Amino acid sequence: MNDSTFILSRPRAHLGATRERETIPILNGGCGRGAEKNLSAIAEFNRKSTRFRIEPTYADPAPGRVDVLLAEAKRQGVEAFGVESRVEEVALGREDDRSPLVLQIDRASDIARTLAAIGAANRAVFVYLLVKRPNGILTGLRMYLRAGGKIEAVIAERFFRQLGEFTLPTGSAALFGDGADAEDLAREPLFRAWFAEHLTKNLPKAVTGLDPECAPFEVTTDGRTTKTLHLVGGDTFRDPVDLAESIIKNPTSPIQKGRDFEIGEFTPVGVRFATVRLRKTDGKLAVQGAVVLDRASRDETRRIIEVRVREHEAPRVSGTATGSPIPQPVAPSPAPLAAGAIAALALVLTAAAAAAITATNPVQSTD
């Protein structure tokens, strides 16, 4: 017979003892608005966690910015260090350092350069960027690149390099300074909280080797709803339906029916975002969240459009001297669904063109 009195009467002296917390050192690129806003999240994490304590080292080449941020870190009770330098120079100078890298840099091109420079380093990398699209929609991008995940890092570097080609040379002041959109200012805390949640949830997992609670690439347009972002590079923009179908066949991250995901397509001529849903009811694609298309309906719609274009452009044949026109064969009117498909495809292509980020349709970005 088992005697449980031993367990019940076991000395309890060590149950309430506090142990030394494990320090999570991070190298943070950028000391701008993003890093400043994220300090409060680090301070809160350090107060609440009984196992970990985040200790940032900040790197920024702009004179004085590191000192200002370190003073704010001290005020909030966060032990931090800093160096006035580009973050990639610091990272490459510490080849044996495997601490996670956090990039809060306001230019996509600078993010790309940093990712390319540290390509051989075996570090986990977190990236955070706010982008204001040409249609005025504020968008948050967050990424978690695992240590040793070379394929994801290369895709991210190529994406940010292309995005940087079509980004206006402005920073946080343009988005949140004087004359900023009131709606953007009101929603900024939601995006900052979305970034902070990602970092504080996944940073401990990065240092302990556990699987993250996120996809490698994620996006939000409201600071609340998270969508998986699938990055695809190419020479030219592809048909949205073809592209979505190819992603569904070979997804890099799980795709759940009934939930939106986003495609970030980057080419030498621009970057295009498309929101897609794999409908739960019938498994069809809803592109731009409003139009349902599949390969068959897409091909039929194109055929109908081509016929209509030829009819419209065909010159009228004059009749005899009396001026009577020669009767032309009348094509049957498309069925209601076909007519609806014409409007559907037109909406998709128009929206896709409007969403494309190009040299004449650039974006603003900030950390």
PDB file of N, CA, C and O in Angstrom, residues 115-116 118-123 125 143-161 216-217 230-233 250-253 266:
ATOM      1  N   LEU A 115      19.761  42.162 -43.749  1.00  0.00           N
ATOM      2  CA  LEU A 115      19.535  40.726 -43.907  1.00  0.00           C
ATOM      3  C   LEU A 115      20.588  40.111 -44.821  1.00  0.00           C
ATOM      4  O   LEU A 115      21.055  38.989 -44.578  1.00  0.00           O
ATOM      5  N   ALA A 116      20.976  40.824 -45.882  1.00  0.00           N
ATOM      6  CA  ALA A 116      21.992  40.311 -46.792  1.00  0.00           C
ATOM      7  C   ALA A 116      23.353  40.234 -46.111  1.00  0.00           C
ATOM      8  O   ALA A 116      24.109  39.277 -46.311  1.00  0.00           O
ATOM      9  N   ILE A 118      24.068  39.836 -42.885  1.00  0.00           N
ATOM     10  CA  ILE A 118      24.190  38.836 -41.814  1.00  0.00           C
ATOM     11  C   ILE A 118      23.709  37.468 -42.285  1.00  0.00           C
ATOM     12  O   ILE A 118      23.420  36.595 -41.466  1.00  0.00           O
ATOM     13  N   GLY A 119      23.652  37.264 -43.600  1.00  0.00           N
ATOM     14  CA  GLY A 119      23.097  36.025 -44.136  1.00  0.00           C
ATOM     15  C   GLY A 119      23.729  34.775 -43.573  1.00  0.00           C
ATOM     16  O   GLY A 119      23.058  33.757 -43.377  1.00  0.00           O
ATOM     17  N   ALA A 120      25.032  34.806 -43.294  1.00  0.00           N
ATOM     18  CA  ALA A 120      25.724  33.610 -42.810  1.00  0.00           C
ATOM     19  C   ALA A 120      25.628  33.440 -41.298  1.00  0.00           C
ATOM     20  O   ALA A 120      25.988  32.391 -40.769  1.00  0.00           O
ATOM     21  N   ALA A 121      25.159  34.474 -40.598  1.00  0.00           N
ATOM     22  CA  ALA A 121      25.069  34.397 -39.138  1.00  0.00           C
ATOM     23  C   ALA A 121      23.903  33.517 -38.720  1.00  0.00           C
ATOM     24  O   ALA A 121      22.815  33.599 -39.286  1.00  0.00           O
ATOM     25  N   ASN A 122      24.133  32.711 -37.725  1.00  0.00           N
ATOM     26  CA  ASN A 122      23.108  31.775 -37.259  1.00  0.00           C
ATOM     27  C   ASN A 122      22.299  32.423 -36.136  1.00  0.00           C
ATOM     28  O   ASN A 122      22.410  32.052 -34.968  1.00  0.00           O
ATOM     29  N   ARG A 123      21.483  33.395 -36.503  1.00  0.00           N
ATOM     30  CA  ARG A 123      20.676  34.140 -35.530  1.00  0.00           C
ATOM     31  C   ARG A 123      19.202  34.086 -35.903  1.00  0.00           C
ATOM     32  O   ARG A 123      18.852  34.095 -37.086  1.00  0.00           O
ATOM     33  N   VAL A 125      15.882  36.183 -36.335  1.00  0.00           N
ATOM     34  CA  VAL A 125      15.700  37.589 -36.691  1.00  0.00           C
ATOM     35  C   VAL A 125      14.217  37.943 -36.634  1.00  0.00           C
ATOM     36  O   VAL A 125      13.378  37.228 -37.193  1.00  0.00           O
ATOM     37  N   MET A 143       7.853  39.721 -39.045  1.00  0.00           N
ATOM     38  CA  MET A 143       8.477  38.505 -39.536  1.00  0.00           C
ATOM     39  C   MET A 143       9.338  37.874 -38.454  1.00  0.00           C
ATOM     40  O   MET A 143       9.987  38.581 -37.672  1.00  0.00           O
ATOM     41  N   TYR A 144       9.339  36.559 -38.433  1.00  0.00           N
ATOM     42  CA  TYR A 144      10.203  35.793 -37.546  1.00  0.00           C
ATOM     43  C   TYR A 144      10.973  34.810 -38.415  1.00  0.00           C
ATOM     44  O   TYR A 144      10.407  33.866 -38.950  1.00  0.00           O
ATOM     45  N   LEU A 145      12.257  35.059 -38.563  1.00  0.00           N
ATOM     46  CA  LEU A 145      13.131  34.202 -39.352  1.00  0.00           C
ATOM     47  C   LEU A 145      13.951  33.350 -38.390  1.00  0.00           C
ATOM     48  O   LEU A 145      14.762  33.874 -37.612  1.00  0.00           O
ATOM     49  N   ARG A 146      13.730  32.061 -38.428  1.00  0.00           N
ATOM     50  CA  ARG A 146      14.433  31.174 -37.505  1.00  0.00           C
ATOM     51  C   ARG A 146      15.932  31.175 -37.778  1.00  0.00           C
ATOM     52  O   ARG A 146      16.379  31.400 -38.904  1.00  0.00           O
ATOM     53  N   ALA A 147      16.683  30.881 -36.732  1.00  0.00           N
ATOM     54  CA  ALA A 147      18.123  30.729 -36.893  1.00  0.00           C
ATOM     55  C   ALA A 147      18.394  29.575 -37.858  1.00  0.00           C
ATOM     56  O   ALA A 147      17.858  28.479 -37.689  1.00  0.00           O
ATOM     57  N   GLY A 148      19.186  29.840 -38.867  1.00  0.00           N
ATOM     58  CA  GLY A 148      19.488  28.817 -39.853  1.00  0.00           C
ATOM     59  C   GLY A 148      18.469  28.676 -40.959  1.00  0.00           C
ATOM     60  O   GLY A 148      18.644  27.873 -41.880  1.00  0.00           O
ATOM     61  N   GLY A 149      17.374  29.470 -40.908  1.00  0.00           N
ATOM     62  CA  GLY A 149      16.349  29.400 -41.953  1.00  0.00           C
ATOM     63  C   GLY A 149      16.750  30.220 -43.165  1.00  0.00           C
ATOM     64  O   GLY A 149      16.234  31.322 -43.396  1.00  0.00           O
ATOM     65  N   LYS A 150      17.660  29.709 -43.960  1.00  0.00           N
ATOM     66  CA  LYS A 150      18.251  30.490 -45.056  1.00  0.00           C
ATOM     67  C   LYS A 150      17.251  30.804 -46.158  1.00  0.00           C
ATOM     68  O   LYS A 150      17.278  31.887 -46.734  1.00  0.00           O
ATOM     69  N   ILE A 151      16.356  29.860 -46.465  1.00  0.00           N
ATOM     70  CA  ILE A 151      15.403  30.092 -47.554  1.00  0.00           C
ATOM     71  C   ILE A 151      14.481  31.259 -47.214  1.00  0.00           C
ATOM     72  O   ILE A 151      14.266  32.172 -48.036  1.00  0.00           O
ATOM     73  N   GLU A 152      13.933  31.261 -46.019  1.00  0.00           N
ATOM     74  CA  GLU A 152      13.046  32.347 -45.605  1.00  0.00           C
ATOM     75  C   GLU A 152      13.794  33.678 -45.565  1.00  0.00           C
ATOM     76  O   GLU A 152      13.257  34.721 -45.946  1.00  0.00           O
ATOM     77  N   ALA A 153      15.044  33.655 -45.101  1.00  0.00           N
ATOM     78  CA  ALA A 153      15.826  34.890 -45.016  1.00  0.00           C
ATOM     79  C   ALA A 153      16.097  35.465 -46.402  1.00  0.00           C
ATOM     80  O   ALA A 153      16.041  36.679 -46.600  1.00  0.00           O
ATOM     81  N   VAL A 154      16.386  34.611 -47.373  1.00  0.00           N
ATOM     82  CA  VAL A 154      16.647  35.080 -48.738  1.00  0.00           C
ATOM     83  C   VAL A 154      15.385  35.682 -49.344  1.00  0.00           C
ATOM     84  O   VAL A 154      15.434  36.743 -49.992  1.00  0.00           O
ATOM     85  N   ILE A 155      14.238  35.019 -49.139  1.00  0.00           N
ATOM     86  CA  ILE A 155      12.971  35.553 -49.660  1.00  0.00           C
ATOM     87  C   ILE A 155      12.674  36.909 -49.030  1.00  0.00           C
ATOM     88  O   ILE A 155      12.279  37.857 -49.720  1.00  0.00           O
ATOM     89  N   ALA A 156      12.865  37.009 -47.707  1.00  0.00           N
ATOM     90  CA  ALA A 156      12.604  38.274 -47.018  1.00  0.00           C
ATOM     91  C   ALA A 156      13.527  39.375 -47.527  1.00  0.00           C
ATOM     92  O   ALA A 156      13.096  40.517 -47.759  1.00  0.00           O
ATOM     93  N   GLU A 157      14.797  39.050 -47.739  1.00  0.00           N
ATOM     94  CA  GLU A 157      15.754  40.046 -48.233  1.00  0.00           C
ATOM     95  C   GLU A 157      15.357  40.549 -49.615  1.00  0.00           C
ATOM     96  O   GLU A 157      15.385  41.741 -49.897  1.00  0.00           O
ATOM     97  N   ARG A 158      14.957  39.645 -50.494  1.00  0.00           N
ATOM     98  CA  ARG A 158      14.544  40.041 -51.849  1.00  0.00           C
ATOM     99  C   ARG A 158      13.270  40.891 -51.808  1.00  0.00           C
ATOM    100  O   ARG A 158      13.146  41.886 -52.541  1.00  0.00           O
ATOM    101  N   PHE A 159      12.338  40.508 -50.932  1.00  0.00           N
ATOM    102  CA  PHE A 159      11.082  41.260 -50.810  1.00  0.00           C
ATOM    103  C   PHE A 159      11.350  42.690 -50.349  1.00  0.00           C
ATOM    104  O   PHE A 159      10.857  43.660 -50.950  1.00  0.00           O
ATOM    105  N   PHE A 160      12.150  42.853 -49.292  1.00  0.00           N
ATOM    106  CA  PHE A 160      12.409  44.191 -48.768  1.00  0.00           C
ATOM    107  C   PHE A 160      13.251  45.012 -49.743  1.00  0.00           C
ATOM    108  O   PHE A 160      13.105  46.237 -49.816  1.00  0.00           O
ATOM    109  N   ARG A 161      14.127  44.347 -50.485  1.00  0.00           N
ATOM    110  CA  ARG A 161      14.910  45.086 -51.483  1.00  0.00           C
ATOM    111  C   ARG A 161      13.997  45.694 -52.543  1.00  0.00           C
ATOM    112  O   ARG A 161      14.162  46.854 -52.934  1.00  0.00           O
ATOM    113  N   PRO A 216       6.119  32.518 -40.519  1.00  0.00           N
ATOM    114  CA  PRO A 216       7.320  33.342 -40.730  1.00  0.00           C
ATOM    115  C   PRO A 216       6.995  34.783 -41.117  1.00  0.00           C
ATOM    116  O   PRO A 216       7.665  35.713 -40.660  1.00  0.00           O
ATOM    117  N   PHE A 217       5.957  34.968 -41.949  1.00  0.00           N
ATOM    118  CA  PHE A 217       5.593  36.301 -42.423  1.00  0.00           C
ATOM    119  C   PHE A 217       4.115  36.543 -42.114  1.00  0.00           C
ATOM    120  O   PHE A 217       3.256  35.727 -42.467  1.00  0.00           O
ATOM    121  N   HIS A 230       2.185  35.309 -47.662  1.00  0.00           N
ATOM    122  CA  HIS A 230       2.960  34.419 -48.518  1.00  0.00           C
ATOM    123  C   HIS A 230       3.727  35.277 -49.526  1.00  0.00           C
ATOM    124  O   HIS A 230       3.101  35.963 -50.348  1.00  0.00           O
ATOM    125  N   LEU A 231       5.040  35.257 -49.465  1.00  0.00           N
ATOM    126  CA  LEU A 231       5.873  36.069 -50.346  1.00  0.00           C
ATOM    127  C   LEU A 231       6.267  35.267 -51.585  1.00  0.00           C
ATOM    128  O   LEU A 231       6.726  34.124 -51.475  1.00  0.00           O
ATOM    129  N   VAL A 232       6.077  35.893 -52.746  1.00  0.00           N
ATOM    130  CA  VAL A 232       6.369  35.239 -54.022  1.00  0.00           C
ATOM    131  C   VAL A 232       7.098  36.238 -54.920  1.00  0.00           C
ATOM    132  O   VAL A 232       6.608  37.343 -55.155  1.00  0.00           O
ATOM    133  N   GLY A 233       8.254  35.845 -55.428  1.00  0.00           N
ATOM    134  CA  GLY A 233       9.000  36.699 -56.338  1.00  0.00           C
ATOM    135  C   GLY A 233       8.892  36.207 -57.772  1.00  0.00           C
ATOM    136  O   GLY A 233       8.650  35.025 -58.026  1.00  0.00           O
ATOM    137  N   ASN A 250       1.145  24.307 -52.873  1.00  0.00           N
ATOM    138  CA  ASN A 250       2.430  24.136 -52.179  1.00  0.00           C
ATOM    139  C   ASN A 250       2.623  25.268 -51.170  1.00  0.00           C
ATOM    140  O   ASN A 250       3.482  26.144 -51.353  1.00  0.00           O
ATOM    141  N   PRO A 251       1.820  25.279 -50.103  1.00  0.00           N
ATOM    142  CA  PRO A 251       1.905  26.384 -49.141  1.00  0.00           C
ATOM    143  C   PRO A 251       3.178  26.316 -48.300  1.00  0.00           C
ATOM    144  O   PRO A 251       3.622  25.234 -47.914  1.00  0.00           O
ATOM    145  N   THR A 252       3.764  27.475 -48.038  1.00  0.00           N
ATOM    146  CA  THR A 252       4.914  27.539 -47.137  1.00  0.00           C
ATOM    147  C   THR A 252       4.469  27.659 -45.685  1.00  0.00           C
ATOM    148  O   THR A 252       5.271  27.440 -44.775  1.00  0.00           O
ATOM    149  N   SER A 253       3.217  28.023 -45.476  1.00  0.00           N
ATOM    150  CA  SER A 253       2.607  28.077 -44.151  1.00  0.00           C
ATOM    151  C   SER A 253       1.195  27.517 -44.276  1.00  0.00           C
ATOM    152  O   SER A 253       0.589  27.594 -45.351  1.00  0.00           O
ATOM    153  N   PHE A 266       6.385  40.248 -55.427  1.00  0.00           N
ATOM    154  CA  PHE A 266       7.374  41.288 -55.741  1.00  0.00           C
ATOM    155  C   PHE A 266       8.087  40.964 -57.043  1.00  0.00           C
ATOM    156  O   PHE A 266       8.474  39.830 -57.317  1.00  0.00           O
TER     157      PHE A 266
END
